Short mmCIF file of C-alpha atoms in Angstrom, two decimals:
data_model
loop_
_atom_site.label_atom_id
_atom_site.label_comp_id
_atom_site.label_asym_id
_atom_site.label_seq_id
_atom_site.Cartn_x
_atom_site.Cartn_y
_atom_site.Cartn_z
CA UNK K 23 59.36 44.39 89.14
CA UNK K 24 60.11 47.22 86.73
CA UNK K 25 59.67 50.56 88.55
CA UNK K 26 57.61 51.80 85.62
CA UNK K 27 55.10 49.01 86.29
CA UNK K 28 54.94 49.47 90.05
CA UNK K 29 51.47 49.83 91.53
CA UNK K 30 52.62 50.57 95.09
CA UNK K 31 52.04 53.74 97.11
CA UNK K 32 54.91 55.53 95.37
CA UNK K 33 53.34 55.05 91.96
CA UNK K 34 49.89 56.04 93.21
CA UNK K 35 51.32 59.17 94.80
CA UNK K 36 53.20 59.95 91.59
CA UNK K 37 50.02 59.63 89.51
CA UNK K 38 48.12 61.94 91.86
CA UNK K 39 51.01 64.40 91.88
CA UNK K 40 51.15 64.45 88.09
CA UNK K 41 47.42 65.15 87.85
CA UNK K 42 47.71 68.07 90.26
CA UNK K 43 50.67 69.53 88.40
CA UNK K 44 48.92 69.29 85.04
CA UNK K 45 45.87 71.03 86.49
CA UNK K 46 47.60 73.94 88.16
CA UNK K 47 51.03 74.44 86.60
CA UNK K 48 51.45 77.62 84.49
CA UNK K 49 51.83 76.80 80.78
CA UNK K 50 55.43 76.41 79.71
CA UNK K 51 56.84 76.65 83.24
CA UNK K 52 56.11 74.06 85.93
CA UNK K 53 54.26 72.04 83.28
CA UNK K 54 57.71 70.82 82.28
CA UNK K 55 57.98 68.89 85.56
CA UNK K 56 55.02 66.52 85.07
CA UNK K 57 56.20 65.94 81.53
CA UNK K 58 59.65 64.98 82.80
CA UNK K 59 58.26 62.81 85.60
CA UNK K 60 55.85 61.00 83.30
CA UNK K 61 58.61 60.30 80.78
CA UNK K 62 60.92 58.83 83.46
CA UNK K 63 58.77 56.92 85.97
CA UNK K 64 61.75 54.94 87.29
CA UNK K 65 63.74 58.09 88.03
CA UNK K 66 60.59 59.76 89.37
CA UNK K 67 60.29 56.97 91.93
CA UNK K 68 63.93 57.56 92.86
CA UNK K 69 63.19 61.28 93.31
CA UNK K 70 60.25 60.49 95.59
CA UNK K 71 62.38 58.06 97.57
CA UNK K 72 65.00 60.78 97.98
CA UNK K 73 62.36 63.17 99.32
CA UNK K 74 61.09 60.52 101.72
CA UNK K 75 64.61 59.88 103.02
CA UNK K 76 65.27 63.58 103.56
CA UNK K 77 61.95 64.00 105.37
CA UNK K 78 62.42 60.98 107.62
CA UNK K 79 65.92 62.14 108.52
CA UNK K 80 64.55 65.48 109.72
CA UNK K 81 61.70 63.91 111.70
CA UNK K 82 64.01 61.33 113.26
CA UNK K 83 66.44 64.00 114.36
CA UNK K 84 63.73 66.22 115.81
CA UNK K 85 61.14 63.83 117.26
CA UNK K 86 63.08 60.63 118.02
CA UNK K 87 66.67 61.60 118.68
CA UNK K 88 65.61 64.83 120.35
CA UNK K 89 68.43 66.69 118.64
CA UNK K 90 67.71 70.35 118.16
CA UNK K 91 67.76 71.57 114.59
CA UNK K 92 70.65 73.95 114.17
CA UNK K 93 69.86 77.42 112.82
CA UNK K 94 70.10 77.32 109.05
CA UNK K 95 68.48 80.57 108.02
CA UNK K 96 71.09 82.64 106.19
CA UNK K 97 71.10 86.24 107.30
CA UNK K 98 71.76 87.23 103.70
CA UNK K 99 68.27 86.00 102.74
CA UNK K 100 65.94 88.92 103.54
CA UNK K 101 63.02 86.53 104.04
CA UNK K 102 64.64 85.00 107.12
CA UNK K 103 66.36 87.93 108.76
CA UNK K 104 64.05 87.93 111.77
CA UNK K 105 65.90 86.65 114.84
CA UNK K 106 63.12 84.11 115.53
CA UNK K 107 64.31 81.97 112.62
CA UNK K 108 67.55 81.39 114.50
CA UNK K 109 66.47 81.57 118.13
CA UNK K 110 63.03 79.94 118.37
CA UNK K 111 62.88 76.12 118.01
CA UNK K 112 59.46 76.22 116.29
CA UNK K 113 60.62 78.54 113.54
CA UNK K 114 63.96 76.77 113.23
CA UNK K 115 62.04 73.55 112.54
CA UNK K 116 59.85 75.32 109.99
CA UNK K 117 62.87 76.62 108.18
CA UNK K 118 64.56 73.21 108.32
CA UNK K 119 61.42 71.70 106.77
CA UNK K 120 61.47 74.35 104.06
CA UNK K 121 65.13 73.58 103.39
CA UNK K 122 64.30 69.88 103.01
CA UNK K 123 61.76 70.66 100.30
CA UNK K 124 63.83 73.33 98.56
CA UNK K 125 67.06 71.30 98.57
CA UNK K 126 65.20 68.30 97.22
CA UNK K 127 63.47 70.34 94.52
CA UNK K 128 66.77 71.83 93.38
CA UNK K 129 68.19 68.32 93.03
CA UNK K 130 65.24 66.99 91.00
CA UNK K 131 66.61 67.87 87.52
CA UNK K 132 69.80 65.97 88.31
CA UNK K 133 67.89 63.06 89.89
CA UNK K 134 65.73 62.77 86.78
CA UNK K 135 68.80 62.81 84.58
CA UNK K 136 67.69 65.88 82.68
CA UNK K 137 70.08 67.93 80.60
CA UNK K 138 70.11 71.11 78.54
CA UNK K 139 66.82 72.83 77.81
CA UNK K 140 64.69 70.25 79.64
CA UNK K 141 66.76 70.64 82.82
CA UNK K 142 66.52 74.43 82.70
CA UNK K 143 62.74 74.37 82.22
CA UNK K 144 62.20 72.00 85.14
CA UNK K 145 64.59 73.96 87.37
CA UNK K 146 62.83 77.20 86.51
CA UNK K 147 59.38 75.78 87.29
CA UNK K 148 60.59 74.24 90.53
CA UNK K 149 62.14 77.52 91.61
CA UNK K 150 58.72 79.16 91.33
CA UNK K 151 57.25 76.44 93.49
CA UNK K 152 60.03 76.77 96.08
CA UNK K 153 59.59 80.54 96.30
CA UNK K 154 55.79 80.31 96.53
CA UNK K 155 55.95 77.78 99.37
CA UNK K 156 58.24 79.85 101.61
CA UNK K 157 56.91 79.88 105.20
CA UNK K 158 57.37 83.65 105.32
CA UNK K 159 54.38 83.97 103.00
CA UNK K 160 52.02 82.25 105.45
CA UNK K 161 50.66 84.03 108.53
CA UNK K 162 51.01 81.13 111.02
CA UNK K 163 54.64 80.63 109.96
CA UNK K 164 55.77 84.25 109.77
CA UNK K 165 57.17 85.42 113.11
CA UNK K 166 57.25 89.07 112.12
CA UNK K 167 53.63 88.97 110.97
CA UNK K 168 52.50 87.20 114.14
CA UNK K 169 54.37 89.68 116.30
CA UNK K 170 52.83 92.61 114.43
CA UNK K 171 49.34 91.13 114.74
CA UNK K 172 49.75 90.84 118.52
CA UNK K 173 51.23 94.31 118.89
CA UNK K 174 48.47 95.95 116.83
CA UNK K 175 45.62 94.00 118.35
CA UNK K 176 44.78 92.39 115.02
CA UNK K 177 44.66 95.64 113.05
CA UNK K 178 47.52 94.44 110.84
CA UNK K 179 45.45 91.42 109.81
CA UNK K 180 42.57 93.70 108.88
CA UNK K 181 44.91 95.86 106.80
CA UNK K 182 46.38 92.78 105.14
CA UNK K 183 42.92 91.60 104.08
CA UNK K 184 42.16 95.09 102.77
CA UNK K 185 45.39 94.98 100.74
CA UNK K 186 44.37 91.61 99.33
CA UNK K 187 40.88 92.82 98.50
CA UNK K 188 42.20 95.90 96.69
CA UNK K 189 44.64 93.78 94.69
CA UNK K 190 41.88 91.38 93.68
CA UNK K 191 39.63 94.28 92.68
CA UNK K 192 42.39 95.87 90.61
CA UNK K 193 43.32 92.59 88.97
CA UNK K 194 47.02 93.08 89.65
CA UNK K 195 49.49 93.19 92.51
CA UNK K 196 49.93 96.73 93.83
CA UNK K 197 53.28 97.65 95.30
CA UNK K 198 52.19 100.91 96.89
CA UNK K 199 49.05 102.66 98.00
CA UNK K 200 47.27 104.26 95.01
CA UNK K 201 47.78 107.75 96.41
CA UNK K 202 51.26 107.21 97.87
CA UNK K 203 52.95 108.75 94.86
CA UNK K 204 51.27 110.83 92.19
CA UNK K 205 53.00 111.64 88.91
CA UNK K 206 53.48 115.39 88.72
CA UNK K 207 53.12 115.82 92.47
CA UNK K 208 55.63 113.40 93.98
CA UNK K 209 57.23 111.85 90.89
CA UNK K 210 58.37 113.39 87.61
CA UNK K 211 58.30 116.90 89.03
CA UNK K 212 61.25 118.25 87.04
CA UNK K 213 59.80 120.96 84.80
CA UNK K 214 59.74 120.17 81.09
CA UNK K 215 57.71 120.37 77.90
CA UNK K 216 56.74 117.91 75.19
CA UNK K 217 58.45 119.15 72.04
CA UNK K 218 57.85 116.19 69.69
CA UNK K 219 55.50 113.26 69.25
CA UNK K 220 55.15 110.38 66.81
CA UNK K 221 53.42 106.99 66.79
CA UNK K 222 55.84 105.52 69.34
CA UNK K 223 57.28 108.27 71.55
CA UNK K 224 57.03 111.73 72.98
CA UNK K 225 60.19 113.76 73.52
CA UNK K 226 60.37 115.86 76.69
CA UNK K 227 62.73 118.82 76.82
CA UNK K 228 63.48 119.86 80.40
CA UNK K 229 63.66 123.52 81.28
CA UNK K 230 67.13 124.79 82.21
CA UNK K 231 67.79 125.89 85.77
CA UNK K 232 71.21 127.43 85.13
CA UNK K 233 72.09 130.76 83.58
CA UNK K 234 74.05 129.07 80.79
CA UNK K 235 73.75 125.61 79.23
CA UNK K 236 76.04 123.40 77.21
CA UNK K 237 75.38 123.55 73.52
CA UNK K 238 75.64 119.78 73.11
CA UNK K 239 72.38 118.22 74.37
CA UNK K 240 71.95 115.07 76.45
CA UNK K 241 69.47 112.55 75.01
CA UNK K 242 68.18 110.01 77.55
CA UNK K 243 66.71 106.70 76.36
CA UNK K 244 64.86 104.97 79.22
CA UNK K 245 63.70 101.35 78.93
CA UNK K 246 60.48 100.86 77.01
CA UNK K 247 59.32 98.46 79.72
CA UNK K 248 58.94 101.37 82.14
CA UNK K 249 57.48 104.84 82.25
CA UNK K 250 59.72 107.80 81.42
CA UNK K 251 60.07 108.89 85.03
CA UNK K 252 62.30 105.95 85.95
CA UNK K 253 65.11 108.52 85.85
CA UNK K 254 63.00 111.34 87.29
CA UNK K 255 61.53 109.95 90.49
CA UNK K 256 61.52 112.17 93.55
CA UNK K 257 63.69 115.32 93.49
CA UNK K 258 66.29 113.80 95.81
CA UNK K 259 66.90 110.80 93.52
CA UNK K 260 66.14 112.26 90.09
CA UNK K 261 68.96 111.89 87.59
CA UNK K 262 67.13 114.23 85.22
CA UNK K 263 67.01 116.98 87.85
CA UNK K 264 70.72 116.50 88.57
CA UNK K 265 71.69 116.63 84.88
CA UNK K 266 69.68 119.83 84.34
CA UNK K 267 71.36 121.38 87.38
CA UNK K 268 74.76 120.69 85.78
CA UNK K 269 73.83 122.82 82.78
CA UNK K 270 72.87 120.07 80.33
CA UNK K 271 70.08 120.49 77.82
CA UNK K 272 68.17 117.31 78.62
CA UNK K 273 65.84 115.55 76.18
CA UNK K 274 64.13 112.37 77.32
CA UNK K 275 62.05 109.77 75.49
CA UNK K 276 58.64 108.81 76.86
CA UNK K 277 57.48 105.53 75.27
CA UNK K 278 53.79 105.22 74.60
CA UNK K 279 51.59 102.39 75.84
CA UNK K 280 51.34 99.90 73.01
CA UNK K 281 48.00 99.09 71.41
CA UNK K 282 46.98 97.00 68.39
CA UNK K 283 48.20 99.69 65.97
CA UNK K 284 51.77 99.33 67.26
CA UNK K 285 51.81 95.53 67.52
CA UNK K 286 54.01 95.09 64.43
CA UNK K 287 56.70 97.60 65.44
CA UNK K 288 60.01 95.75 65.73
CA UNK K 289 63.51 96.57 67.00
CA UNK K 290 64.33 98.63 63.91
CA UNK K 291 61.20 100.71 64.45
CA UNK K 292 62.17 101.35 68.07
CA UNK K 293 65.62 102.50 66.96
CA UNK K 294 64.33 104.62 64.09
CA UNK K 295 61.12 106.05 65.62
CA UNK K 296 62.60 106.16 69.12
CA UNK K 297 66.33 106.83 69.44
CA UNK K 298 66.92 108.44 66.04
CA UNK K 299 63.75 110.54 66.20
CA UNK K 300 64.69 111.89 69.65
CA UNK K 301 68.24 112.52 68.46
CA UNK K 302 66.97 114.50 65.46
CA UNK K 303 64.77 116.64 67.69
CA UNK K 304 67.50 117.34 70.23
CA UNK K 305 70.03 118.34 67.58
CA UNK K 306 67.51 120.60 65.87
CA UNK K 307 66.32 122.34 69.04
CA UNK K 308 69.81 122.75 70.47
CA UNK K 309 71.31 123.68 67.09
CA UNK K 310 74.12 121.22 67.71
CA UNK K 311 75.83 118.82 65.29
CA UNK K 312 76.01 116.03 67.87
CA UNK K 313 74.66 114.91 71.23
CA UNK K 314 75.56 112.85 74.27
CA UNK K 315 73.33 109.76 74.52
CA UNK K 316 72.52 107.95 77.76
CA UNK K 317 70.61 104.67 77.74
CA UNK K 318 69.25 102.82 80.74
CA UNK K 319 68.51 99.07 80.84
CA UNK K 320 66.94 97.97 77.55
CA UNK K 321 67.10 101.63 76.54
CA UNK K 322 70.86 101.23 76.72
CA UNK K 323 70.71 98.20 74.43
CA UNK K 324 68.69 100.30 71.98
CA UNK K 325 71.23 103.12 72.30
CA UNK K 326 74.14 100.75 71.63
CA UNK K 327 72.30 99.47 68.56
CA UNK K 328 71.71 103.02 67.34
CA UNK K 329 75.37 103.91 67.91
CA UNK K 330 76.46 100.87 65.87
CA UNK K 331 74.16 101.91 63.03
CA UNK K 332 75.51 105.46 63.16
CA UNK K 333 79.10 104.19 63.15
CA UNK K 334 78.48 102.00 60.10
CA UNK K 335 77.03 105.02 58.31
CA UNK K 336 80.07 107.10 59.31
CA UNK K 337 77.78 109.49 61.16
CA UNK K 338 79.18 111.64 63.96
CA UNK K 339 75.88 112.65 65.57
CA UNK K 340 76.58 110.70 68.78
CA UNK K 341 79.45 112.37 70.66
CA UNK K 342 79.51 110.01 73.66
CA UNK K 343 77.56 107.00 74.85
CA UNK K 344 76.64 106.11 78.43
CA UNK K 345 75.01 102.74 79.11
CA UNK K 346 73.62 102.23 82.61
CA UNK K 347 72.43 98.81 83.83
CA UNK K 348 72.72 97.64 80.24
CA UNK K 349 73.39 94.21 78.80
CA UNK K 350 75.16 93.83 75.49
CA UNK K 351 76.55 90.32 75.95
CA UNK K 352 73.99 87.68 76.86
CA UNK K 353 76.71 85.12 77.45
CA UNK K 354 74.90 82.72 79.76
CA UNK K 355 71.72 81.21 78.40
CA UNK K 356 68.95 83.35 79.74
CA UNK K 357 66.12 82.20 81.95
CA UNK K 358 63.79 83.07 79.08
CA UNK K 359 64.90 79.83 77.46
CA UNK K 360 63.00 78.02 80.16
CA UNK K 361 59.64 79.61 79.39
CA UNK K 362 59.13 78.27 75.87
CA UNK K 363 58.83 74.68 74.82
CA UNK K 364 59.96 75.25 71.25
CA UNK K 365 61.59 77.94 69.10
CA UNK K 366 58.31 78.72 67.35
CA UNK K 367 56.95 80.27 70.52
CA UNK K 368 59.42 83.14 70.12
CA UNK K 369 58.23 84.00 66.63
CA UNK K 370 55.57 86.65 65.95
CA UNK K 371 52.00 85.46 65.83
CA UNK K 372 50.48 85.33 62.40
CA UNK K 373 47.35 87.08 63.66
CA UNK K 374 49.31 90.10 64.80
CA UNK K 375 47.13 91.65 67.54
CA UNK K 376 48.89 93.11 70.54
CA UNK K 377 47.17 90.59 72.77
CA UNK K 378 48.95 87.72 70.99
CA UNK K 379 52.08 88.35 73.04
CA UNK K 380 52.08 89.67 76.59
CA UNK K 381 53.67 93.00 77.33
CA UNK K 382 57.12 92.95 78.86
CA UNK K 383 55.96 94.03 82.29
CA UNK K 384 55.84 92.79 85.87
CA UNK K 385 53.88 89.70 84.84
CA UNK K 386 56.87 88.41 82.87
CA UNK K 387 59.59 89.81 85.14
CA UNK K 388 58.22 88.60 88.49
CA UNK K 389 58.52 84.85 87.82
CA UNK K 390 62.06 85.38 86.53
CA UNK K 391 63.26 87.25 89.61
CA UNK K 392 61.72 84.89 92.16
CA UNK K 393 61.44 86.10 95.77
CA UNK K 394 63.18 89.38 94.79
CA UNK K 395 60.29 90.28 92.50
CA UNK K 396 57.57 92.79 93.21
CA UNK K 397 54.99 89.98 93.31
CA UNK K 398 56.79 88.10 96.08
CA UNK K 399 57.49 91.29 98.01
CA UNK K 400 53.84 92.25 97.96
CA UNK K 401 52.76 88.76 98.97
CA UNK K 402 55.15 88.92 101.90
CA UNK K 403 53.47 92.14 103.06
CA UNK K 404 49.91 90.78 103.06
CA UNK K 405 50.18 88.56 106.19
CA UNK K 406 51.59 91.45 108.22
CA UNK K 407 49.18 94.02 106.84
CA UNK K 408 52.06 96.12 105.62
CA UNK K 409 52.15 98.69 102.87
CA UNK K 410 55.86 99.35 103.29
CA UNK K 411 56.37 100.13 99.64
CA UNK K 412 54.48 103.36 100.15
CA UNK K 413 57.83 104.85 101.01
CA UNK K 414 59.50 103.55 97.86
CA UNK K 415 58.99 105.69 94.80
CA UNK K 416 60.22 102.88 92.55
CA UNK K 417 57.20 100.83 93.63
CA UNK K 418 54.92 103.24 91.80
CA UNK K 419 57.05 102.82 88.71
CA UNK K 420 56.78 99.02 88.85
CA UNK K 421 53.05 99.09 89.43
CA UNK K 422 51.86 101.65 86.92
CA UNK K 423 50.31 99.02 84.67
CA UNK K 424 52.22 100.08 81.57
CA UNK K 425 52.12 97.95 78.43
CA UNK K 426 55.04 99.45 76.57
CA UNK K 427 56.27 96.51 74.47
CA UNK K 428 54.40 95.01 71.55
CA UNK K 429 54.75 91.41 70.39
CA UNK K 430 57.08 92.09 67.46
CA UNK K 431 59.77 93.90 69.46
CA UNK K 432 59.28 91.53 72.40
CA UNK K 433 59.84 88.49 70.20
CA UNK K 434 62.79 90.08 68.35
CA UNK K 435 64.50 90.90 71.64
CA UNK K 436 63.98 87.46 73.16
CA UNK K 437 64.98 85.58 70.03
CA UNK K 438 68.00 87.57 68.83
CA UNK K 439 69.45 88.76 72.13
CA UNK K 440 68.35 86.54 75.01
CA UNK K 441 68.30 83.26 73.14
CA UNK K 442 70.93 83.69 70.43
CA UNK K 443 73.22 86.42 71.84
CA UNK K 444 73.62 87.97 68.39
CA UNK K 445 74.18 91.60 69.34
CA UNK K 446 77.92 91.18 69.80
CA UNK K 447 78.34 88.87 66.81
CA UNK K 448 79.69 91.03 64.01
CA UNK K 449 77.17 91.51 61.20
CA UNK K 450 74.82 88.87 62.64
CA UNK K 451 71.95 91.36 62.81
CA UNK K 452 70.62 94.03 60.48
CA UNK K 453 68.85 97.07 61.85
CA UNK K 454 67.50 99.80 59.58
CA UNK K 455 69.13 97.95 56.66
CA UNK K 456 72.56 98.21 58.28
CA UNK K 457 74.66 95.25 59.54
CA UNK K 458 75.50 95.69 63.22
CA UNK K 459 79.05 95.55 64.53
CA UNK K 460 79.57 97.10 67.97
CA UNK K 461 83.31 97.18 67.37
CA UNK K 462 82.76 100.10 65.01
CA UNK K 463 81.54 102.27 67.90
CA UNK K 464 84.58 104.43 68.71
CA UNK K 465 83.03 107.31 70.64
CA UNK K 466 83.88 107.78 74.34
CA UNK K 467 81.77 105.25 76.18
CA UNK K 468 80.93 104.41 79.78
CA UNK K 469 79.16 101.09 80.36
CA UNK K 470 77.77 99.96 83.69
CA UNK K 471 76.53 96.33 83.73
CA UNK K 472 73.29 95.49 85.53
CA UNK K 473 74.99 93.57 88.38
CA UNK K 474 72.35 92.57 90.91
CA UNK K 475 69.48 94.60 89.45
CA UNK K 476 69.18 92.53 86.30
CA UNK K 477 65.75 90.96 85.95
CA UNK K 478 67.20 87.73 84.61
CA UNK K 479 69.49 85.78 86.90
CA UNK K 480 70.37 83.47 84.02
CA UNK K 481 72.25 86.27 82.29
CA UNK K 482 75.70 87.10 83.60
CA UNK K 483 76.44 90.84 83.47
CA UNK K 484 79.42 91.42 81.20
CA UNK K 485 80.90 94.83 80.32
CA UNK K 486 80.78 95.75 76.66
CA UNK K 487 84.00 94.58 74.95
CA UNK K 488 84.44 97.92 73.21
CA UNK K 489 84.33 99.91 76.49
CA UNK K 490 88.00 100.69 77.05
CA UNK K 491 87.72 103.24 79.84
CA UNK K 492 85.08 105.46 81.46
CA UNK K 493 84.53 108.74 79.67
CA UNK K 494 82.51 111.72 80.88
CA UNK K 495 79.97 113.57 78.78
CA UNK K 496 81.61 115.61 76.09
CA UNK K 497 80.51 119.20 76.43
CA UNK K 498 81.29 122.52 74.86
#
């Protein structure tokens, strides 16, 4: 009998599984799996048979042969660092069961014979499922949470439920207690003043703390997916505070929360109204012909774009360029490819409201980063009643609810950089009516790739090709 025509238990299970996936899978992500399974019923039956064989092998080894399951929890995986995953038979079996499911799920794209975009979409959706089903996220299967519940007499469970209730009431996942860090009290305490404002940014000039300052100012471009204080957290880890203490005149961009009026602002607008506007202000206030520019994350990508525009115009306003945790080469196809079913989904909506495209915030970053994301970390805290992120100032930054990216710039970034890797293709892009060619940037440059902090594991960090050697800030 043709597998596609089978009416046995495997086919019935497959039909039920497909219905459940269609009902609950997030659009554009795990929805790809039922589509792939339905299109290949013969291979889907083979995938189910593979899962059955893996499961039976585990049960036979544990319940029939009486062979103890060897510890498999890697100590490098923070979810399974507790000694119980290696020493207690019950938790070793739980982890072995989780490995059966996760190993099988990772093999599904290959078992189904998928290739290219379809394989990436299915793998991405399955990875979300694997991460969400980790035993560490369930109270009965989390040794640390169980131990804490016993030690606290159940108070940790009460706190965990309170955390859950507060998250549900707020409509988002909180990574720290609301009053753990307050902007102006615990964060962003370096003294400064707003010296400029337009439709997209405010420019903060920080007050000097040294008797003399360098004439050449330092312009900092933070990512527009975060608040300005990403580089001015607590005093002990504030880059802004450190730079001021070295005698630099520091000017920093604060991106505004995007509303309907800013929905049509694109990459050129962010360069012109953001980087160039801040540069103009800094040069005017400092009475300097040029400035050092430092960009962080996507702010670094904007800064590199601005430097390329300046170089094409033969402008010398940028004296040096520092790019921290910045991508310029998106060599490996990004995970973002997996989230859209067709190229049209990365084009601006004709209606144009800001709501037509989600902000680039934790809701889009968390699924990409998997169990390293803020969503998974918070979920892992709930069973144990923890609020451990109250001691992490970065948690406040990730949970501030900012909506700093409108649909036009979001779509431009995903299409031209993540999907098509056009930033390092000479003259492939035009910004502010200027063809971009990063090879024209000849100023001293220091580029630090994102390494492990990148939010997209599908992108391999690659140093900028025009970065010949590290260069310090040029000062006078």
